[in-house]
CSV table of C-alpha atoms in Angstrom, one decimal:
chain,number,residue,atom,x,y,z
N,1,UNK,CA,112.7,75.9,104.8
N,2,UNK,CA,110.4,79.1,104.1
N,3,UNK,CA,108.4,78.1,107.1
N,4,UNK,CA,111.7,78.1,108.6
N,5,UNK,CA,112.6,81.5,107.3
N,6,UNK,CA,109.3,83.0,108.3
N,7,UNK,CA,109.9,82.3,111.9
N,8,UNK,CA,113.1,84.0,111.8
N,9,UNK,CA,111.4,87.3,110.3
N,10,UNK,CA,108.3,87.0,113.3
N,11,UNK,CA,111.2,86.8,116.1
N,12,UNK,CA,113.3,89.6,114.8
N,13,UNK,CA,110.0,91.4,114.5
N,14,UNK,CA,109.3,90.4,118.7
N,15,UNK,CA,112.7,92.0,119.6
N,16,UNK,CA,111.7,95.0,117.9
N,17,UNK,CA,108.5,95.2,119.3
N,18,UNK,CA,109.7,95.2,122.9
N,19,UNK,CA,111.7,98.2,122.2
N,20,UNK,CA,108.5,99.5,120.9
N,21,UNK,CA,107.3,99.1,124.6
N,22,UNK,CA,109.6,100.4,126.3
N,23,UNK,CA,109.9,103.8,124.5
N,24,UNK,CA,106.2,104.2,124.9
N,25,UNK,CA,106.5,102.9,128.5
N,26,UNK,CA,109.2,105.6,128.9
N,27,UNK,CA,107.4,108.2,127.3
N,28,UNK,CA,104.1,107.7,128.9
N,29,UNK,CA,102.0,107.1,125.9
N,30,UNK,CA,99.8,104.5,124.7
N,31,UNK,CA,100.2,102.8,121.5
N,32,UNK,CA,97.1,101.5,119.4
N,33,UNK,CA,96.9,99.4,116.1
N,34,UNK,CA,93.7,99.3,114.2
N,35,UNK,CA,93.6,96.8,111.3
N,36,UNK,CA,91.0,95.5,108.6
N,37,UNK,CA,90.6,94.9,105.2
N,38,UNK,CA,90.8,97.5,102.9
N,39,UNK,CA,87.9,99.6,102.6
N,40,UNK,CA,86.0,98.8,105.9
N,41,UNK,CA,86.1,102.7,107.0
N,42,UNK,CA,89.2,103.2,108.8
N,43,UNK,CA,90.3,106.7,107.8
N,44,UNK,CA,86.3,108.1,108.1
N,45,UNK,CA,86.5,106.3,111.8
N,46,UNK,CA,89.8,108.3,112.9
N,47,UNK,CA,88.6,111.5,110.9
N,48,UNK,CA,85.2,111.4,113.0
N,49,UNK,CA,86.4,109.9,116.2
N,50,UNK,CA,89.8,112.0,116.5
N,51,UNK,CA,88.3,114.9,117.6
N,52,UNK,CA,86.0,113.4,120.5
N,53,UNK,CA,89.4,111.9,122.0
N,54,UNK,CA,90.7,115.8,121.7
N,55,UNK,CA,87.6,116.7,124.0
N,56,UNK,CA,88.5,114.2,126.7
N,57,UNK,CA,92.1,115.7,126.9
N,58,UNK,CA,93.9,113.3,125.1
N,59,UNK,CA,96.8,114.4,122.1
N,60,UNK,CA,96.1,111.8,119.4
N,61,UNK,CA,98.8,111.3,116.6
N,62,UNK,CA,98.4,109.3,114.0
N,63,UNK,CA,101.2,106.6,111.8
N,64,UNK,CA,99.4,106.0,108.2
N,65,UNK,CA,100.4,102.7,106.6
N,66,UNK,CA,100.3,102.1,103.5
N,67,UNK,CA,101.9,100.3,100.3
N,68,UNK,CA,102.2,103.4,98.4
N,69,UNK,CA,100.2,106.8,98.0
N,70,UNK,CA,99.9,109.7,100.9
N,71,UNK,CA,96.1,109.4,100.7
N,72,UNK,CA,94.7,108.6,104.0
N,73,UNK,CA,97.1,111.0,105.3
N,74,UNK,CA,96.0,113.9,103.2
N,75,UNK,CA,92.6,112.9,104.5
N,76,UNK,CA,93.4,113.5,108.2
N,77,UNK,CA,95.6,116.5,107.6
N,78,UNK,CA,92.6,119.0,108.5
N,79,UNK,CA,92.4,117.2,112.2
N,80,UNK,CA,95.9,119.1,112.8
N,81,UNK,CA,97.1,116.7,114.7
N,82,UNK,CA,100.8,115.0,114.5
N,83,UNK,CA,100.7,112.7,111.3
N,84,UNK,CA,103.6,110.2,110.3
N,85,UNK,CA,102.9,108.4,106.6
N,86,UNK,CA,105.0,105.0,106.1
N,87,UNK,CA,105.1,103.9,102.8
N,88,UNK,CA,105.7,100.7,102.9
N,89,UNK,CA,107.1,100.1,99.0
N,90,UNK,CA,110.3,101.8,100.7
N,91,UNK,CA,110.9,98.6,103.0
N,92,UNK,CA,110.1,96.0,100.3
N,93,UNK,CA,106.4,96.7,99.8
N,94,UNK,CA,105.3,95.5,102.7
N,95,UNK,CA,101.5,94.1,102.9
N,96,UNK,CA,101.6,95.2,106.8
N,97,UNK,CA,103.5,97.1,109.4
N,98,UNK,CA,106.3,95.4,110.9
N,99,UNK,CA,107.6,96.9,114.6
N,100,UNK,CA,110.7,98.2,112.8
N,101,UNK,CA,108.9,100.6,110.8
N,102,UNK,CA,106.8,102.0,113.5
N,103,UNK,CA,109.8,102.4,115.5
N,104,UNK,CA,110.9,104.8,112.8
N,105,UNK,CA,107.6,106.3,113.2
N,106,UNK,CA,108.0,106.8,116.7
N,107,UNK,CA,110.9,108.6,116.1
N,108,UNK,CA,109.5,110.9,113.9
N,109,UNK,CA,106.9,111.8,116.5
N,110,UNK,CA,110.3,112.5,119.0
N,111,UNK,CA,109.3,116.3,119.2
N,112,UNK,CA,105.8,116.4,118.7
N,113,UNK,CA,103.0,116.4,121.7
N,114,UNK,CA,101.0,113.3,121.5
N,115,UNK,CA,100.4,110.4,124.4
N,116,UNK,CA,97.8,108.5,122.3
N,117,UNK,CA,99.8,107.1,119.3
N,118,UNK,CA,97.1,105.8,116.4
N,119,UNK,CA,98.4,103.4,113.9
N,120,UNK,CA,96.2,103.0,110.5
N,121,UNK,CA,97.7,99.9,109.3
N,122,UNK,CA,97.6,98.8,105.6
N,123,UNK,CA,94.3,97.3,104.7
N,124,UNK,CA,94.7,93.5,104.6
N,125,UNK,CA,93.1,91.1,106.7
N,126,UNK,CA,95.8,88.6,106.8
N,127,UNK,CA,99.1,89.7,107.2
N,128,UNK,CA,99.0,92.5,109.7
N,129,UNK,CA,97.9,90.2,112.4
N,130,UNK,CA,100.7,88.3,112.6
N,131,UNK,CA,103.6,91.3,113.1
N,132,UNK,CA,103.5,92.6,116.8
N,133,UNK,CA,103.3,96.5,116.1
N,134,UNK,CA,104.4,96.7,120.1
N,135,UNK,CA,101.2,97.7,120.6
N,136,UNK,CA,99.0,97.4,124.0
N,137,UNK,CA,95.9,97.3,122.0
N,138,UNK,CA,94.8,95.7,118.6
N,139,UNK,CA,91.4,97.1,117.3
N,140,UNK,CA,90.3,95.0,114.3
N,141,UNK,CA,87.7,96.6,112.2
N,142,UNK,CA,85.0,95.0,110.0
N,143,UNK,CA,82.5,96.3,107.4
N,144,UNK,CA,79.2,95.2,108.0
N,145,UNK,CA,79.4,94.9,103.7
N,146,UNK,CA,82.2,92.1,103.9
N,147,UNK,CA,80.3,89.5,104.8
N,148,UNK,CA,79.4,87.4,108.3
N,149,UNK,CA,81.4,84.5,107.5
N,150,UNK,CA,84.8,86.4,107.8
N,151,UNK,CA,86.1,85.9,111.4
N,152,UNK,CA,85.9,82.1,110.4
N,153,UNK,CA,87.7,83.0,107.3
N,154,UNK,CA,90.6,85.2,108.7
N,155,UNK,CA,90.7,83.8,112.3
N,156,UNK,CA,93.9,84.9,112.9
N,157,UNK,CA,93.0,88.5,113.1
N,158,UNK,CA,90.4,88.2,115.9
N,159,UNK,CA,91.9,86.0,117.4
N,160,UNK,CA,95.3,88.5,118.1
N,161,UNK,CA,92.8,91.4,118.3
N,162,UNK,CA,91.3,92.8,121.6
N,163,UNK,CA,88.2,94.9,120.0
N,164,UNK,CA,86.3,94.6,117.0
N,165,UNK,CA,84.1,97.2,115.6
N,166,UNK,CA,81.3,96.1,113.3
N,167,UNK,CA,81.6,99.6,111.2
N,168,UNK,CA,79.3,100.8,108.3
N,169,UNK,CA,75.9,100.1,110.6
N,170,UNK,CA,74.3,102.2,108.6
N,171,UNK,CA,74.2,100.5,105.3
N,172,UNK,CA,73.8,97.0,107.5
N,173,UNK,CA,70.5,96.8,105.5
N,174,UNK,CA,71.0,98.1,101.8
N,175,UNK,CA,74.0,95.1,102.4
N,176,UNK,CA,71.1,92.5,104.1
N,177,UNK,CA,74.2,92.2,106.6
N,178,UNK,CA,73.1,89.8,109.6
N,179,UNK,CA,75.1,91.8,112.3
N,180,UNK,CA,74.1,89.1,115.0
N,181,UNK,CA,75.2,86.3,112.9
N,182,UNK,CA,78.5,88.1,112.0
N,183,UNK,CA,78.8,88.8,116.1
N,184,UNK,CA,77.8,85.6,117.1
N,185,UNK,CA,81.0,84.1,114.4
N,186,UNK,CA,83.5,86.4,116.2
N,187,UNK,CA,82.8,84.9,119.5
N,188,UNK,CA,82.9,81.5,117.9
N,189,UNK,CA,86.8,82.3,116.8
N,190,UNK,CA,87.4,84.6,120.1
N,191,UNK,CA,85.2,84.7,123.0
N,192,UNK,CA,86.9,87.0,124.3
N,193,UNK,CA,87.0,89.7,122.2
N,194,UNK,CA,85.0,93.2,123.5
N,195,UNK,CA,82.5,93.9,120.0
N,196,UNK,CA,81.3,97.6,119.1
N,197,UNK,CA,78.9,98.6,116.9
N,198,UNK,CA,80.4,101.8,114.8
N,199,UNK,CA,79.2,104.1,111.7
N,200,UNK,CA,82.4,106.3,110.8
N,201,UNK,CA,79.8,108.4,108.9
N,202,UNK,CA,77.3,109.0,111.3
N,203,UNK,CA,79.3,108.8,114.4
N,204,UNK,CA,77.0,105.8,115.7
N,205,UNK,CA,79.3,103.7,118.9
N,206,UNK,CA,81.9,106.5,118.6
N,207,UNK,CA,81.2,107.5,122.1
N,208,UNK,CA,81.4,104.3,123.8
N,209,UNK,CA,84.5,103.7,121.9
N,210,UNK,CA,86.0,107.0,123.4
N,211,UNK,CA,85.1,105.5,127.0
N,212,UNK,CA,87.2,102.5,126.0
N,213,UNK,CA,90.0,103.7,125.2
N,214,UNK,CA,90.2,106.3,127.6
N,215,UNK,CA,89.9,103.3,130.1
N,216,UNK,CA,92.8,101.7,128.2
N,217,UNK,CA,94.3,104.9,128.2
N,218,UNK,CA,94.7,105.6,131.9
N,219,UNK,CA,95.5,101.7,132.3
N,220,UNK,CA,98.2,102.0,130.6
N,221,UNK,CA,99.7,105.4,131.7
N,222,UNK,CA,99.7,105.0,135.2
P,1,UNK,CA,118.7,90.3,102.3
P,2,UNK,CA,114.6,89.9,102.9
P,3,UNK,CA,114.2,91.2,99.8
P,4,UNK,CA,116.7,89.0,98.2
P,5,UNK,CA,114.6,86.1,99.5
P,6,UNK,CA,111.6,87.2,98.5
P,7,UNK,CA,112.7,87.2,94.8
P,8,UNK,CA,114.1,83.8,95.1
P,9,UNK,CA,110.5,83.0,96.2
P,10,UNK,CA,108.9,84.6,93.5
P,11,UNK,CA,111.2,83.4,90.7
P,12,UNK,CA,111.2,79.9,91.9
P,13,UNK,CA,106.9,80.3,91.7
P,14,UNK,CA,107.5,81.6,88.0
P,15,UNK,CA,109.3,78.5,87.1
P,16,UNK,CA,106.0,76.4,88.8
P,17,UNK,CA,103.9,79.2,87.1
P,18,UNK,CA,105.3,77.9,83.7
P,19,UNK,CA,104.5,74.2,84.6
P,20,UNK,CA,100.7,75.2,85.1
P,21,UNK,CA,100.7,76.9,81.8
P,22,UNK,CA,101.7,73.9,80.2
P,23,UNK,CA,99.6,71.1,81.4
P,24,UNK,CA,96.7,73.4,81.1
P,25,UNK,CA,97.3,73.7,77.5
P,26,UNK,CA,98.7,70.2,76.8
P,27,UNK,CA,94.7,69.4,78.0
P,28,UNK,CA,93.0,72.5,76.4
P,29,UNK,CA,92.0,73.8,79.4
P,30,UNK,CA,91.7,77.5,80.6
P,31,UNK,CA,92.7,78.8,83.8
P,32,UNK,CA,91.4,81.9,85.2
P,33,UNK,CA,92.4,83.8,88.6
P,34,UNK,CA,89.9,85.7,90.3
P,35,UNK,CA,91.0,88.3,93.3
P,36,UNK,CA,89.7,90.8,95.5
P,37,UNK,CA,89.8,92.2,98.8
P,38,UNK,CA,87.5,90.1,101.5
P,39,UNK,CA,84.2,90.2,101.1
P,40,UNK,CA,83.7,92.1,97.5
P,41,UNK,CA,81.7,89.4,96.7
P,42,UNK,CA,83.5,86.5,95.1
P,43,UNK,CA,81.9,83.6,95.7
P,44,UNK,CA,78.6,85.0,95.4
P,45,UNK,CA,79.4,86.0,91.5
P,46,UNK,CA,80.5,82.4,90.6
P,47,UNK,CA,77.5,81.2,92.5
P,48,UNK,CA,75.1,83.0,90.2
P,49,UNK,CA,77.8,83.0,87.0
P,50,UNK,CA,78.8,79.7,86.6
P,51,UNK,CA,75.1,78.4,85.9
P,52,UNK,CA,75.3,81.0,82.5
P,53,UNK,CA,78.5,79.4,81.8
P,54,UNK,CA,77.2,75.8,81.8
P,55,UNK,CA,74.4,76.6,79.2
P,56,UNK,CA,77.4,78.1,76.9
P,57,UNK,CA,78.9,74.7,76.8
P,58,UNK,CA,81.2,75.4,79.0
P,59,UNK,CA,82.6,72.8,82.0
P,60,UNK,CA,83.8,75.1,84.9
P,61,UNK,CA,85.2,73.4,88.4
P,62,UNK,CA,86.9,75.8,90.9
P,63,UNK,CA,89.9,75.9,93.1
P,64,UNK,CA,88.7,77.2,96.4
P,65,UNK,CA,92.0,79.0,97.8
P,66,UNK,CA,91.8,80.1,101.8
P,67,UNK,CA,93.1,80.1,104.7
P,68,UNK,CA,91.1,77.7,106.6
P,69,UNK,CA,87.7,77.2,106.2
P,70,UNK,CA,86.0,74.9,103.4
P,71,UNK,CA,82.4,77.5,104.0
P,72,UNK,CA,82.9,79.1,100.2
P,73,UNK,CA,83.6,75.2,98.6
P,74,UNK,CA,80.6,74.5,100.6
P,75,UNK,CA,78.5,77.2,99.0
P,76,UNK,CA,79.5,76.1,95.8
P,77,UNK,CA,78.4,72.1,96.2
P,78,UNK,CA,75.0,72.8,95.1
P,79,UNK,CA,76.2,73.5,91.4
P,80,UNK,CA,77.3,69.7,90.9
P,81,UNK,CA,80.8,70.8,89.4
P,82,UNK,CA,83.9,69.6,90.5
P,83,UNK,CA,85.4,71.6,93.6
P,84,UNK,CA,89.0,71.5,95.1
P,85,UNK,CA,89.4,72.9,98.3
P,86,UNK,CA,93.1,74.6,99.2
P,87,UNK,CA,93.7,75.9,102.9
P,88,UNK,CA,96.8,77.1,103.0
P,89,UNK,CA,97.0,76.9,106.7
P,90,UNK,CA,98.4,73.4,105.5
P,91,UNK,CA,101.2,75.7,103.8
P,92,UNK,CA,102.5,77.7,106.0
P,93,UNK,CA,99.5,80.0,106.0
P,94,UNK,CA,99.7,81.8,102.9
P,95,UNK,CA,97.7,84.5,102.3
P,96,UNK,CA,98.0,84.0,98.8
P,97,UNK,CA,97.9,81.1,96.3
P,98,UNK,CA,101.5,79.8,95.1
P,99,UNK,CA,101.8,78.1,91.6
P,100,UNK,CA,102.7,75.1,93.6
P,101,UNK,CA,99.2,74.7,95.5
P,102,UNK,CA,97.2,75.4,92.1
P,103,UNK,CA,99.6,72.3,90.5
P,104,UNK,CA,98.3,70.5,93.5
P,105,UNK,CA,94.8,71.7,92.6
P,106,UNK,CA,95.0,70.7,88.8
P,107,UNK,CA,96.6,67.3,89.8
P,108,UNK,CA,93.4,67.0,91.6
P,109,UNK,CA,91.4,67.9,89.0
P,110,UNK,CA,92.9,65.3,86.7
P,111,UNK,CA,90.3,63.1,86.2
P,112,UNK,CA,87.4,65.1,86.0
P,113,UNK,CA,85.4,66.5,83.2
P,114,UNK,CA,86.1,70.1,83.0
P,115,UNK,CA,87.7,72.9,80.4
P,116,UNK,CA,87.6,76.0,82.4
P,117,UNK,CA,89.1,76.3,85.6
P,118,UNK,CA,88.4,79.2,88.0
P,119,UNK,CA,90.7,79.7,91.0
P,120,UNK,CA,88.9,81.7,93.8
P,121,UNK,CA,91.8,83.5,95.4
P,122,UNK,CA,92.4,84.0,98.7
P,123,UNK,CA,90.5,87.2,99.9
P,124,UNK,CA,93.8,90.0,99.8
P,125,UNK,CA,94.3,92.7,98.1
P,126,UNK,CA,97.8,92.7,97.9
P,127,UNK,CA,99.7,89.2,97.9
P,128,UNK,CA,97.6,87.3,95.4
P,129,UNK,CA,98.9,90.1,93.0
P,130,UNK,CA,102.7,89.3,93.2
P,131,UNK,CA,102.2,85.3,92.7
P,132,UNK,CA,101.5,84.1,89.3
P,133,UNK,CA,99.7,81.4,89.2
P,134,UNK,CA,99.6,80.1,85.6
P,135,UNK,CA,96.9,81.3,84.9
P,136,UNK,CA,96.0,83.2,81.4
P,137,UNK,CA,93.5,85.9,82.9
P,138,UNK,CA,93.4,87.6,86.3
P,139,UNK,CA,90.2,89.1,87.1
P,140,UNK,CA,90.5,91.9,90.3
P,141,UNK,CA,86.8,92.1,91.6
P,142,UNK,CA,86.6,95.3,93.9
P,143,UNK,CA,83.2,96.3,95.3
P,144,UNK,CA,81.5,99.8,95.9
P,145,UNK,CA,81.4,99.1,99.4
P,146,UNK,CA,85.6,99.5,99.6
P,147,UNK,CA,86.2,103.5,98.5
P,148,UNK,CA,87.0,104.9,95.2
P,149,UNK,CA,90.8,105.2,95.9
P,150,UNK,CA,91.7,101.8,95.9
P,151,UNK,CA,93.3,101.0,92.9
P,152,UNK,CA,95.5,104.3,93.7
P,153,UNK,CA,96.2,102.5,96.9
P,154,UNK,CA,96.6,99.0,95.8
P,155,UNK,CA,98.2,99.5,92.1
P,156,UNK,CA,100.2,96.4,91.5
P,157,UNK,CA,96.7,94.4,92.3
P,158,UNK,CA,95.3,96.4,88.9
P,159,UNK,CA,98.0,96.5,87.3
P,160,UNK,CA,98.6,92.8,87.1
P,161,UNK,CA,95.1,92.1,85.9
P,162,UNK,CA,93.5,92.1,82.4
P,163,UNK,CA,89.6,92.3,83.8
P,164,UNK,CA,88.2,94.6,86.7
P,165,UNK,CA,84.5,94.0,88.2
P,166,UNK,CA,83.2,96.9,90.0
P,167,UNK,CA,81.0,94.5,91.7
P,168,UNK,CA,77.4,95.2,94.4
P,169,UNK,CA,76.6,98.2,91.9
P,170,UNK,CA,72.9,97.5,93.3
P,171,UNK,CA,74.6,98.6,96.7
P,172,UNK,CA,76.3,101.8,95.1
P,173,UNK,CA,73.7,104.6,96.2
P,174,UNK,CA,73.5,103.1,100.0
P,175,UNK,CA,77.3,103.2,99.9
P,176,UNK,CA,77.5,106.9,98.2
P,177,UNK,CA,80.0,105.5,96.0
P,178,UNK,CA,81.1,107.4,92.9
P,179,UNK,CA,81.2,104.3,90.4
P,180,UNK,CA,82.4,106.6,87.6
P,181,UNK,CA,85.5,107.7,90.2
P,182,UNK,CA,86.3,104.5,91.0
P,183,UNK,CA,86.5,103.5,87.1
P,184,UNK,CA,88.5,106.5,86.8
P,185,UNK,CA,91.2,105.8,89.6
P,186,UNK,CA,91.2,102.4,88.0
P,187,UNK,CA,92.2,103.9,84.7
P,188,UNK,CA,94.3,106.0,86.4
P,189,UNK,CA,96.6,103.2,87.5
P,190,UNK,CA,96.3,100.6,84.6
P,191,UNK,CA,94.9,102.5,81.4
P,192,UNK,CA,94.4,98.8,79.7
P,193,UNK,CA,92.5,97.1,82.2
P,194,UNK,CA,88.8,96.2,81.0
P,195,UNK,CA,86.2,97.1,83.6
P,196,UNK,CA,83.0,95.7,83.7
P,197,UNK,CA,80.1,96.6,86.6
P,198,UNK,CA,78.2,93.6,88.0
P,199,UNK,CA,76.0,93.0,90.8
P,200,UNK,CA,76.6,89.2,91.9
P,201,UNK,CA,73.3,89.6,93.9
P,202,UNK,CA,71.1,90.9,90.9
P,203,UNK,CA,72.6,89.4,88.3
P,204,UNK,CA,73.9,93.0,86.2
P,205,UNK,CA,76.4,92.5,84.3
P,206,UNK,CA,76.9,88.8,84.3
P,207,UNK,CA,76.1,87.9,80.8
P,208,UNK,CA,79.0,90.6,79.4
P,209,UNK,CA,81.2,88.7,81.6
P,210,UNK,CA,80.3,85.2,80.1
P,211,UNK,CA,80.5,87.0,76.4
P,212,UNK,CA,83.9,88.5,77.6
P,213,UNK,CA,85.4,85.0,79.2
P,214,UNK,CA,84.0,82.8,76.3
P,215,UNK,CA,86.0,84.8,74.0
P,216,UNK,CA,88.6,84.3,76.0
P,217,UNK,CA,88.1,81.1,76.1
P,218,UNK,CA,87.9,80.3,72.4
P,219,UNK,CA,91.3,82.2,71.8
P,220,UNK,CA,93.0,79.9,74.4
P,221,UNK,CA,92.0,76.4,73.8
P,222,UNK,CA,92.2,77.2,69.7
């Protein structure tokens, strides 16, 4: 009966995420999800990397998720860019972002100049990764400090992902993190699955993530 | 009307919440909850804590919750105590442990020789915190490697628990992590909350815990 339930919510969510689609279709943007646990280095990524994707022409906007506070939002302000916060104890205190509520967020980026919509969703390895955000592209990001066995643990997530970066490189050794062994378990759960190595806080990888999703980028706005 | 469901949810878990509370104490048993996000270091603690419990006396067994994967029960099988593995991929895929699945557990437990039982929670910072599982002390383990401004971001987490471990302190200098910020921000959110620091890998802080949970302990099974 809950199972039952839960089905129900994940279709309702699928309808809403083709609209989703089609607005950004319409509008010529491109629509990216990045999701992790919390604490793996999301908000230092995006405050690092968002102005490198300003160099390559692009007009990054950003839609914060998050159960409550205005935090990570506060932490981007400086970038000036277009910023959206969704809190999500307003819509039943949500653990993740359902395509409703981005919706609403892309509504609230109506008027602003922006092709290359970020989302920051709430940190929680589980639950995001089964709500379509109507999103082309689903970045999963893990910290090098969480552990190797985790894409076995939380298959799910890479498995509905399409990159993964391995962030915090640079304390891969104070955490005697085994990066190939943590690699190596990704491709077990998803051989497909492009892998970047990323420091936020040095800006190690940030480059060849630009490339990517510029590629992405220009594949999708055609 | 999702919200209305989700309260029948949680108040029919209540009810099976009440059920573990009273077969643990009709045996005069203990039953602690242990959460966190992924990878703060859970099952390393237990894995170098529940040797300094055994030489107080005590008889620990665990109840492995996760989503798939048996890798942390598996960790755990050198210790020689009794082990029950839960992958709630059976249950719809929780990403959190019900009071029904930890019933299930301490069925399984039944005829074993054991006083103190440790649930190891399914790695989330969120979910775990809004199902209560019976047990009479939640432990939130957070680790310097996941920001100071968690608790701000994940409040009912700390607020539902009576015992926060900043755990990996030996990590806290690689990380740059302001421990005493952290402790604050927990404070900040749940002024009653004890907080001690450990170090799973090292061994810091372990023996505080095992005064702390003994006492515990005592007052429960009196």
């Amino acid at each position: 009966m809950e199972i039952k339930l839960i089905r129900q919510v994940l279709e309702a969510n699928q309808n809403v995420a083709h609209e989703v689609k089609n607005l950004i279709r319409k509008n010529k943007q491109c629509l990216i999800n990045i999701m992790s646990a919390p604490g793996s280095g999301k908000t230092r990524l995006l405050e690092h990397w968002i102005p490198q994707l300003q160099t390559q022409g692009l007009l990054p906007s950003v839609i914060e998720g998050d159960i409550t506070t205005t935090n990570d939002t506060l932490r981007l302000k400086h970038l000036g860019i277009p910023l959206v916060q969704i809190n999500t104890e307003f819509f039943g205190g949500d653990c993740h972002l359902t395509a409703n509520v981005i919706l609403e967020g892309l509504r609230a980026l109506e008027n602003e100049k922006t092709d290359l919509i970020l989302i920051e969703n709430v940190g929680n390895l589980v639950c995001p990764a089964e709500f379509d955000t109507g999103a082309s592209l689903n970045i999963v990001i893990i910290s090098v400090a969480e552990g190797e066995d985790k894409p076995l643990k939380y298959p799910l997530m890479f498995r509905n992902s399409h990159l993964a970066l391995i962030n915090k490189i640079d304390i891969a050794d104070a955490c005697e993190a085994d990066v190939d062994l943590l690699e190596k378990n990704i491709r077990l759960v998803n051989p497909a699955l492009d892998i970047l190595r990323t420091a936020g806080k040095t800006g190690l990888g940030l480059e060849a993530l630009t490339r990517y999703v510029l590629a992405h980028f220009h594949k999708e706005t055609l």
